[in-house]
mmCIF file of C-alpha atoms and ligand atoms in Angstrom:
data_model
loop_
_atom_site.group_PDB
_atom_site.id
_atom_site.type_symbol
_atom_site.label_atom_id
_atom_site.label_comp_id
_atom_site.label_asym_id
_atom_site.label_seq_id
_atom_site.Cartn_x
_atom_site.Cartn_y
_atom_site.Cartn_z
ATOM 1 C CA GLY A 1 -0.022 -0.032 0.038
ATOM 2 C CA GLU A 2 0.914 3.631 -0.091
ATOM 3 C CA GLU A 3 3.134 5.048 2.591
ATOM 4 C CA LEU A 4 2.308 8.282 4.252
ATOM 5 C CA VAL A 5 5.209 10.567 3.699
ATOM 6 C CA ILE A 6 5.491 13.755 5.587
ATOM 7 C CA THR A 7 7.174 16.282 3.339
ATOM 8 C CA GLY A 8 8.944 19.473 4.114
ATOM 9 C CA ARG A 9 6.728 21.638 1.888
ATOM 10 C CA ASP A 10 6.166 24.066 4.734
ATOM 11 C CA GLY A 11 9.885 24.556 5.097
ATOM 12 C CA GLU A 12 10.077 22.431 8.294
ATOM 13 C CA ARG A 13 12.825 19.944 8.217
ATOM 14 C CA ARG A 14 11.488 16.357 8.093
ATOM 15 C CA ASP A 15 12.065 13.920 10.915
ATOM 16 C CA ASP A 16 14.666 12.015 8.919
ATOM 17 C CA GLU A 17 16.690 15.257 8.333
ATOM 18 C CA ARG A 18 16.438 16.634 11.885
ATOM 19 C CA GLU A 19 19.437 14.890 13.201
ATOM 20 C CA THR A 20 21.501 15.055 10.069
ATOM 21 C CA PRO A 21 24.337 17.611 10.357
ATOM 22 C CA GLU A 22 24.650 19.936 7.495
ATOM 23 C CA PRO A 23 27.288 18.768 5.018
ATOM 24 C CA GLY A 24 30.438 20.779 5.093
ATOM 25 C CA THR A 25 29.853 22.594 8.314
ATOM 26 C CA THR A 26 31.335 22.384 11.756
ATOM 27 C CA GLU A 27 29.690 22.622 15.156
ATOM 28 C CA PRO A 28 27.974 26.025 15.964
ATOM 29 C CA GLY A 29 30.190 28.284 17.866
ATOM 30 C CA THR A 30 33.506 27.274 16.349
ATOM 31 C CA ALA A 31 35.276 29.686 14.040
ATOM 32 C CA GLU A 32 38.737 30.878 13.375
ATOM 33 C CA PRO A 33 39.649 33.880 15.657
ATOM 34 C CA GLY A 34 38.491 37.160 14.226
ATOM 35 C CA THR A 35 35.911 35.666 11.915
ATOM 36 C CA PRO A 36 32.086 35.726 12.628
ATOM 37 C CA VAL A 37 30.074 32.657 13.512
ATOM 38 C CA PRO A 38 27.308 32.613 10.789
ATOM 39 C CA GLU A 39 23.748 33.128 11.846
ATOM 40 C CA ARG A 40 21.777 29.919 11.391
ATOM 41 C CA LEU A 41 18.688 30.476 9.235
ATOM 42 C CA ARG A 42 16.069 28.275 7.463
ATOM 43 C CA VAL A 43 13.501 28.940 4.797
ATOM 44 C CA ASN A 44 9.816 29.556 5.744
ATOM 45 C CA VAL A 45 7.697 28.875 2.608
ATOM 46 C CA ILE A 46 5.022 31.489 1.992
ATOM 47 C CA ARG A 47 3.751 30.088 -1.329
ATOM 48 C CA SER A 48 4.844 27.870 -4.103
ATOM 49 C CA PHE A 49 4.393 28.144 -7.842
ATOM 50 C CA PRO A 50 4.847 25.951 -10.892
ATOM 51 C CA HIS A 51 8.216 26.061 -12.587
ATOM 52 C CA ASP A 52 9.156 24.718 -16.101
ATOM 53 C CA SER A 53 10.886 21.352 -15.206
ATOM 54 C CA ARG A 54 12.722 21.530 -18.432
ATOM 55 C CA ALA A 55 14.477 24.702 -17.353
ATOM 56 C CA PHE A 56 18.085 24.035 -16.204
ATOM 57 C CA THR A 57 18.019 27.250 -14.122
ATOM 58 C CA GLN A 58 21.257 29.150 -13.960
ATOM 59 C CA GLY A 59 20.248 32.625 -13.210
ATOM 60 C CA LEU A 60 17.089 34.112 -11.668
ATOM 61 C CA LEU A 61 16.102 37.710 -10.888
ATOM 62 C CA TRP A 62 13.007 39.790 -10.298
ATOM 63 C CA HIS A 63 12.223 43.029 -12.133
ATOM 64 C CA GLU A 64 8.972 45.071 -12.340
ATOM 65 C CA GLY A 65 6.611 42.213 -11.713
ATOM 66 C CA HIS A 66 8.221 39.421 -13.549
ATOM 67 C CA LEU A 67 10.975 36.889 -13.155
ATOM 68 C CA TYR A 68 13.865 36.750 -15.610
ATOM 69 C CA GLU A 69 15.558 33.421 -15.936
ATOM 70 C CA SER A 70 18.689 32.155 -17.634
ATOM 71 C CA THR A 71 18.706 28.415 -18.439
ATOM 72 C CA GLY A 72 21.700 26.277 -19.312
ATOM 73 C CA GLN A 73 22.754 23.097 -21.102
ATOM 74 C CA TYR A 74 24.249 23.037 -24.677
ATOM 75 C CA ARG A 75 21.745 23.395 -27.511
ATOM 76 C CA ARG A 76 18.991 24.397 -24.963
ATOM 77 C CA SER A 77 20.205 27.590 -23.268
ATOM 78 C CA SER A 78 17.678 30.420 -23.123
ATOM 79 C CA LEU A 79 16.782 33.778 -21.725
ATOM 80 C CA ARG A 80 13.167 33.962 -20.325
ATOM 81 C CA ARG A 81 10.627 36.271 -18.876
ATOM 82 C CA VAL A 82 8.472 34.177 -16.501
ATOM 83 C CA ALA A 83 5.202 34.877 -14.710
ATOM 84 C CA LEU A 84 5.594 34.110 -11.133
ATOM 85 C CA GLU A 85 2.202 32.820 -10.136
ATOM 86 C CA SER A 86 1.636 30.529 -13.197
ATOM 87 C CA GLY A 87 5.286 29.791 -14.129
ATOM 88 C CA GLU A 88 4.359 30.602 -17.633
ATOM 89 C CA VAL A 89 7.192 31.543 -20.020
ATOM 90 C CA LEU A 90 6.038 34.952 -21.461
ATOM 91 C CA GLU A 91 9.075 35.616 -23.661
ATOM 92 C CA ARG A 92 12.005 33.519 -24.726
ATOM 93 C CA ARG A 93 15.257 33.835 -26.644
ATOM 94 C CA ASP A 94 17.270 30.786 -27.473
ATOM 95 C CA LEU A 95 21.077 31.128 -27.417
ATOM 96 C CA GLU A 96 23.370 29.590 -29.987
ATOM 97 C CA PRO A 97 23.714 25.776 -29.500
ATOM 98 C CA ARG A 98 27.403 26.039 -28.527
ATOM 99 C CA ILE A 99 26.537 28.228 -25.545
ATOM 100 C CA PHE A 100 25.876 26.869 -22.057
ATOM 101 C CA ALA A 101 24.247 29.815 -20.370
ATOM 102 C CA GLU A 102 24.829 30.714 -16.660
ATOM 103 C CA GLY A 103 24.216 33.606 -14.281
ATOM 104 C CA LEU A 104 21.969 36.592 -15.040
ATOM 105 C CA ALA A 105 21.984 40.139 -13.647
ATOM 106 C CA ARG A 106 20.195 43.462 -14.524
ATOM 107 C CA VAL A 107 21.926 46.758 -14.869
ATOM 108 C CA GLY A 108 19.278 49.470 -15.733
ATOM 109 C CA ASP A 109 17.490 48.359 -18.912
ATOM 110 C CA ARG A 110 20.190 45.656 -19.724
ATOM 111 C CA LEU A 111 20.352 42.072 -18.739
ATOM 112 C CA TYR A 112 23.825 40.414 -18.564
ATOM 113 C CA GLN A 113 23.976 36.665 -19.135
ATOM 114 C CA LEU A 114 27.088 34.596 -18.477
ATOM 115 C CA SER A 115 28.182 31.403 -20.192
ATOM 116 C CA TRP A 116 29.796 28.489 -18.373
ATOM 117 C CA GLN A 117 32.956 27.719 -20.434
ATOM 118 C CA GLU A 118 32.528 29.808 -23.482
ATOM 119 C CA GLY A 119 34.135 32.966 -22.081
ATOM 120 C CA GLN A 120 31.405 35.222 -23.319
ATOM 121 C CA ALA A 121 28.798 37.405 -21.562
ATOM 122 C CA PHE A 122 25.700 38.471 -23.510
ATOM 123 C CA VAL A 123 24.035 41.754 -22.979
ATOM 124 C CA TRP A 124 20.225 42.055 -23.783
ATOM 125 C CA SER A 125 17.944 44.953 -23.829
ATOM 126 C CA LEU A 126 14.860 45.298 -21.648
ATOM 127 C CA PRO A 127 11.974 44.970 -22.307
ATOM 128 C CA ALA A 128 12.627 43.951 -25.980
ATOM 129 C CA PHE A 129 15.102 41.092 -25.336
ATOM 130 C CA GLU A 130 17.237 42.339 -28.277
ATOM 131 C CA PRO A 131 20.975 41.409 -28.231
ATOM 132 C CA VAL A 132 23.011 44.497 -27.506
ATOM 133 C CA ARG A 133 26.644 43.379 -27.233
ATOM 134 C CA THR A 134 28.998 40.631 -26.087
ATOM 135 C CA PHE A 135 31.911 40.821 -23.570
ATOM 136 C CA GLU A 136 34.756 38.332 -23.456
ATOM 137 C CA TYR A 137 36.220 37.063 -20.211
ATOM 138 C CA ASP A 138 38.746 34.520 -18.885
ATOM 139 C CA GLY A 139 37.671 31.471 -16.937
ATOM 140 C CA GLU A 140 34.288 30.048 -16.089
ATOM 141 C CA GLY A 141 31.028 31.837 -15.614
ATOM 142 C CA TRP A 142 28.682 30.741 -12.768
ATOM 143 C CA GLY A 143 26.631 33.280 -10.879
ATOM 144 C CA LEU A 144 25.985 36.944 -11.414
ATOM 145 C CA CYS A 145 24.231 39.813 -9.670
ATOM 146 C CA HIS A 146 24.460 43.617 -9.667
ATOM 147 C CA ASP A 147 25.123 45.544 -6.419
ATOM 148 C CA GLY A 148 24.137 48.899 -7.828
ATOM 149 C CA THR A 149 27.703 49.685 -8.823
ATOM 150 C CA HIS A 150 29.450 46.548 -10.011
ATOM 151 C CA LEU A 151 28.532 43.205 -11.416
ATOM 152 C CA VAL A 152 29.362 40.509 -8.769
ATOM 153 C CA MET A 153 30.448 37.243 -10.403
ATOM 154 C CA SER A 154 31.240 33.741 -9.144
ATOM 155 C CA ASP A 155 33.175 31.094 -11.178
ATOM 156 C CA GLY A 156 33.109 27.955 -8.916
ATOM 157 C CA SER A 157 36.044 29.093 -6.859
ATOM 158 C CA ASP A 158 36.083 30.636 -3.367
ATOM 159 C CA GLU A 159 36.308 34.140 -4.836
ATOM 160 C CA LEU A 160 33.767 36.724 -5.888
ATOM 161 C CA PHE A 161 34.754 39.127 -8.660
ATOM 162 C CA PHE A 162 33.613 42.685 -9.042
ATOM 163 C CA ARG A 163 33.339 43.866 -12.584
ATOM 164 C CA ASP A 164 32.693 47.295 -14.156
ATOM 165 C CA PRO A 165 29.417 46.878 -16.192
ATOM 166 C CA GLU A 166 30.748 49.303 -18.795
ATOM 167 C CA THR A 167 33.931 47.304 -19.578
ATOM 168 C CA PHE A 168 33.380 44.046 -17.920
ATOM 169 C CA GLU A 169 36.919 44.461 -16.360
ATOM 170 C CA ILE A 170 37.596 43.077 -12.815
ATOM 171 C CA VAL A 171 37.966 45.978 -10.469
ATOM 172 C CA ARG A 172 38.135 44.042 -7.252
ATOM 173 C CA ARG A 173 37.955 40.489 -5.842
ATOM 174 C CA VAL A 174 37.364 39.023 -2.428
ATOM 175 C CA GLN A 175 37.932 35.594 -0.967
ATOM 176 C CA VAL A 176 34.918 34.036 0.647
ATOM 177 C CA ARG A 177 35.518 32.481 4.144
ATOM 178 C CA GLU A 178 33.061 30.572 6.289
ATOM 179 C CA ARG A 179 34.355 30.639 9.871
ATOM 180 C CA GLY A 180 37.696 31.522 8.381
ATOM 181 C CA ARG A 181 37.779 28.585 5.921
ATOM 182 C CA PRO A 182 37.571 29.019 2.141
ATOM 183 C CA LEU A 183 34.089 28.350 0.750
ATOM 184 C CA ASP A 184 34.034 27.440 -2.999
ATOM 185 C CA GLN A 185 31.333 26.189 -5.382
ATOM 186 C CA LEU A 186 29.457 29.531 -5.039
ATOM 187 C CA ASN A 187 26.807 29.401 -7.714
ATOM 188 C CA GLU A 188 23.697 31.492 -8.382
ATOM 189 C CA LEU A 189 23.943 34.912 -6.713
ATOM 190 C CA GLU A 190 21.563 37.576 -5.490
ATOM 191 C CA CYS A 191 22.665 41.083 -4.346
ATOM 192 C CA VAL A 192 20.307 42.533 -1.788
ATOM 193 C CA ASP A 193 20.917 45.671 0.225
ATOM 194 C CA GLY A 194 24.714 45.529 0.438
ATOM 195 C CA VAL A 195 25.025 41.725 0.885
ATOM 196 C CA VAL A 196 25.416 38.832 -1.539
ATOM 197 C CA TRP A 197 23.405 35.624 -1.194
ATOM 198 C CA ALA A 198 24.818 32.568 -2.912
ATOM 199 C CA ASN A 199 23.712 29.036 -3.249
ATOM 200 C CA VAL A 200 26.472 26.479 -2.893
ATOM 201 C CA TRP A 201 26.562 24.128 -5.770
ATOM 202 C CA GLN A 202 25.382 20.538 -5.019
ATOM 203 C CA THR A 203 24.017 21.444 -1.580
ATOM 204 C CA GLU A 204 20.829 22.842 -0.253
ATOM 205 C CA ARG A 205 22.697 25.588 1.501
ATOM 206 C CA ILE A 206 22.427 29.304 0.727
ATOM 207 C CA VAL A 207 25.027 31.663 2.376
ATOM 208 C CA ARG A 208 24.921 35.402 2.955
ATOM 209 C CA ILE A 209 28.271 36.985 2.263
ATOM 210 C CA ASP A 210 29.584 40.372 3.370
ATOM 211 C CA PRO A 211 31.096 41.468 0.083
ATOM 212 C CA ARG A 212 33.614 43.856 1.779
ATOM 213 C CA SER A 213 35.242 41.205 4.003
ATOM 214 C CA GLY A 214 34.164 37.959 2.220
ATOM 215 C CA HIS A 215 32.892 36.617 5.547
ATOM 216 C CA VAL A 216 29.869 34.361 5.482
ATOM 217 C CA THR A 217 27.506 35.993 7.919
ATOM 218 C CA ALA A 218 24.519 33.585 7.660
ATOM 219 C CA VAL A 219 23.973 30.022 6.437
ATOM 220 C CA VAL A 220 20.431 28.961 5.353
ATOM 221 C CA ASP A 221 19.319 25.379 5.415
ATOM 222 C CA ALA A 222 17.048 25.139 2.400
ATOM 223 C CA ARG A 223 16.456 21.439 2.587
ATOM 224 C CA GLY A 224 13.055 19.853 2.230
ATOM 225 C CA LEU A 225 11.500 22.280 -0.385
ATOM 226 C CA LEU A 226 10.627 19.515 -2.920
ATOM 227 C CA ASP A 227 8.735 16.405 -1.956
ATOM 228 C CA ASP A 228 9.990 12.977 -2.871
ATOM 229 C CA GLU A 229 8.131 12.749 -6.135
ATOM 230 C CA GLU A 230 9.151 16.291 -7.241
ATOM 231 C CA ARG A 231 12.739 15.515 -6.424
ATOM 232 C CA GLU A 232 12.890 12.475 -8.752
ATOM 233 C CA ASP A 233 13.837 14.311 -11.918
ATOM 234 C CA ALA A 234 15.166 17.475 -10.317
ATOM 235 C CA ASP A 235 18.763 18.511 -10.191
ATOM 236 C CA VAL A 236 20.352 20.843 -7.650
ATOM 237 C CA LEU A 237 18.925 23.935 -5.958
ATOM 238 C CA ASN A 238 19.968 26.919 -8.012
ATOM 239 C CA GLY A 239 18.257 30.251 -8.360
ATOM 240 C CA ILE A 240 17.568 33.034 -5.824
ATOM 241 C CA ALA A 241 15.647 36.183 -6.651
ATOM 242 C CA TRP A 242 14.768 38.950 -4.222
ATOM 243 C CA ILE A 243 11.326 40.496 -4.535
ATOM 244 C CA PRO A 244 11.596 43.950 -2.865
ATOM 245 C CA GLU A 245 7.866 44.600 -2.995
ATOM 246 C CA ARG A 246 7.185 41.477 -1.008
ATOM 247 C CA GLY A 247 10.347 41.379 1.074
ATOM 248 C CA HIS A 248 10.636 37.734 0.103
ATOM 249 C CA PHE A 249 12.941 35.533 -1.973
ATOM 250 C CA VAL A 250 11.948 33.169 -4.768
ATOM 251 C CA ILE A 251 14.033 29.996 -4.833
ATOM 252 C CA THR A 252 14.078 27.213 -7.425
ATOM 253 C CA GLY A 253 16.518 24.783 -8.960
ATOM 254 C CA LYS A 254 17.692 23.061 -12.125
ATOM 255 C CA TYR A 255 14.758 21.074 -13.541
ATOM 256 C CA TRP A 256 12.735 21.783 -10.421
ATOM 257 C CA PRO A 257 8.991 21.544 -11.118
ATOM 258 C CA ARG A 258 8.203 24.273 -8.481
ATOM 259 C CA MET A 259 9.523 27.550 -7.217
ATOM 260 C CA PHE A 260 9.088 28.808 -3.693
ATOM 261 C CA GLU A 261 8.388 32.212 -2.271
ATOM 262 C CA VAL A 262 10.209 32.172 1.057
ATOM 263 C CA GLU A 263 11.473 34.241 3.897
ATOM 264 C CA MET A 264 14.697 33.507 5.717
ATOM 265 C CA VAL A 265 14.040 33.028 9.439
ATOM 266 C CA PRO A 266 16.182 31.981 12.437
ATOM 267 C CA ARG A 267 16.482 28.157 13.030
HETATM 268 N N1 DDQ B 301 27.526 24.987 -13.099
HETATM 269 O O1 DDQ B 301 26.324 25.388 -13.133
HETATM 270 C C1 DDQ B 301 27.819 24.416 -11.813
HETATM 271 C C2 DDQ B 301 28.379 26.151 -13.199
HETATM 272 C C3 DDQ B 301 27.807 24.128 -14.225
HETATM 273 C C4 DDQ B 301 26.992 22.931 -14.158
HETATM 274 C C5 DDQ B 301 27.221 21.988 -15.315
HETATM 275 C C6 DDQ B 301 26.472 20.684 -15.137
HETATM 276 C C7 DDQ B 301 26.980 19.703 -16.163
HETATM 277 C C8 DDQ B 301 25.966 19.359 -17.187
HETATM 278 C C9 DDQ B 301 26.521 18.448 -18.234
HETATM 279 C C10 DDQ B 301 27.588 19.088 -19.068
HETATM 280 C C11 DDQ B 301 27.617 18.543 -20.447
HETATM 281 C C12 DDQ B 301 28.959 18.869 -21.114
HETATM 282 CA CA1 CA B 302 19.865 35.744 -8.675
#
């Protein structure tokens, strides 16, 4: 017969996860001298919405009532305008098949879209989604956000790179440290009010980074968003967008069938 499965849809950790230590973390209270002990947060789900489970989400942001999403994979990468409540794709541009798209950020009426290993960033116009220009860069492209002055970029390493949106040149870089230890695999990013939120690739952890010092000041346990059935064909959590009008985040993942409007609350 069918088993009753209690899911974490409400953001509460399930019984089987309650005693499981978070991967890659140490006991609370231990940190290298002079480094902050991160605040421990979890997600509280306000609502959830459908998400295109064929979207390999690599970048997510909110602007004037809509979500904008970059999706990856060779031959299938795209830029999308998405309705939050229905998950409907309202506008879509497909990238060249050789491009594996990554992070997405908005600067004024321009969207900047990274590629994974192709060394090119694509600039699109808003609202028309017309290609504007391309920048070249060295190394990999992972996450991207705009802090009001610079583009903040991750590349899978333990550093964040600050780029001039006019030239795409690196003007500053900072090493990210959690309790004094390097933290790499920083993937999708979200710049919010002077801090940078990053989800850590292949985990259900989201960290809050002070971009001046590189210190991780909070760690969010985002486990338990998808139920067992939804998780079957889903890949990793990836995609954080801040909705200022609601004071909430939207979180989804690669090939996730749902997205979640959440608030970060103390554990
Ligand atoms: N990244 O999103 C972590 C930056 C890259 C994810 C790439 C996942 C591999 C997909 C298969 C690659 C086919 C060549
Ligand atoms: Ca984002």
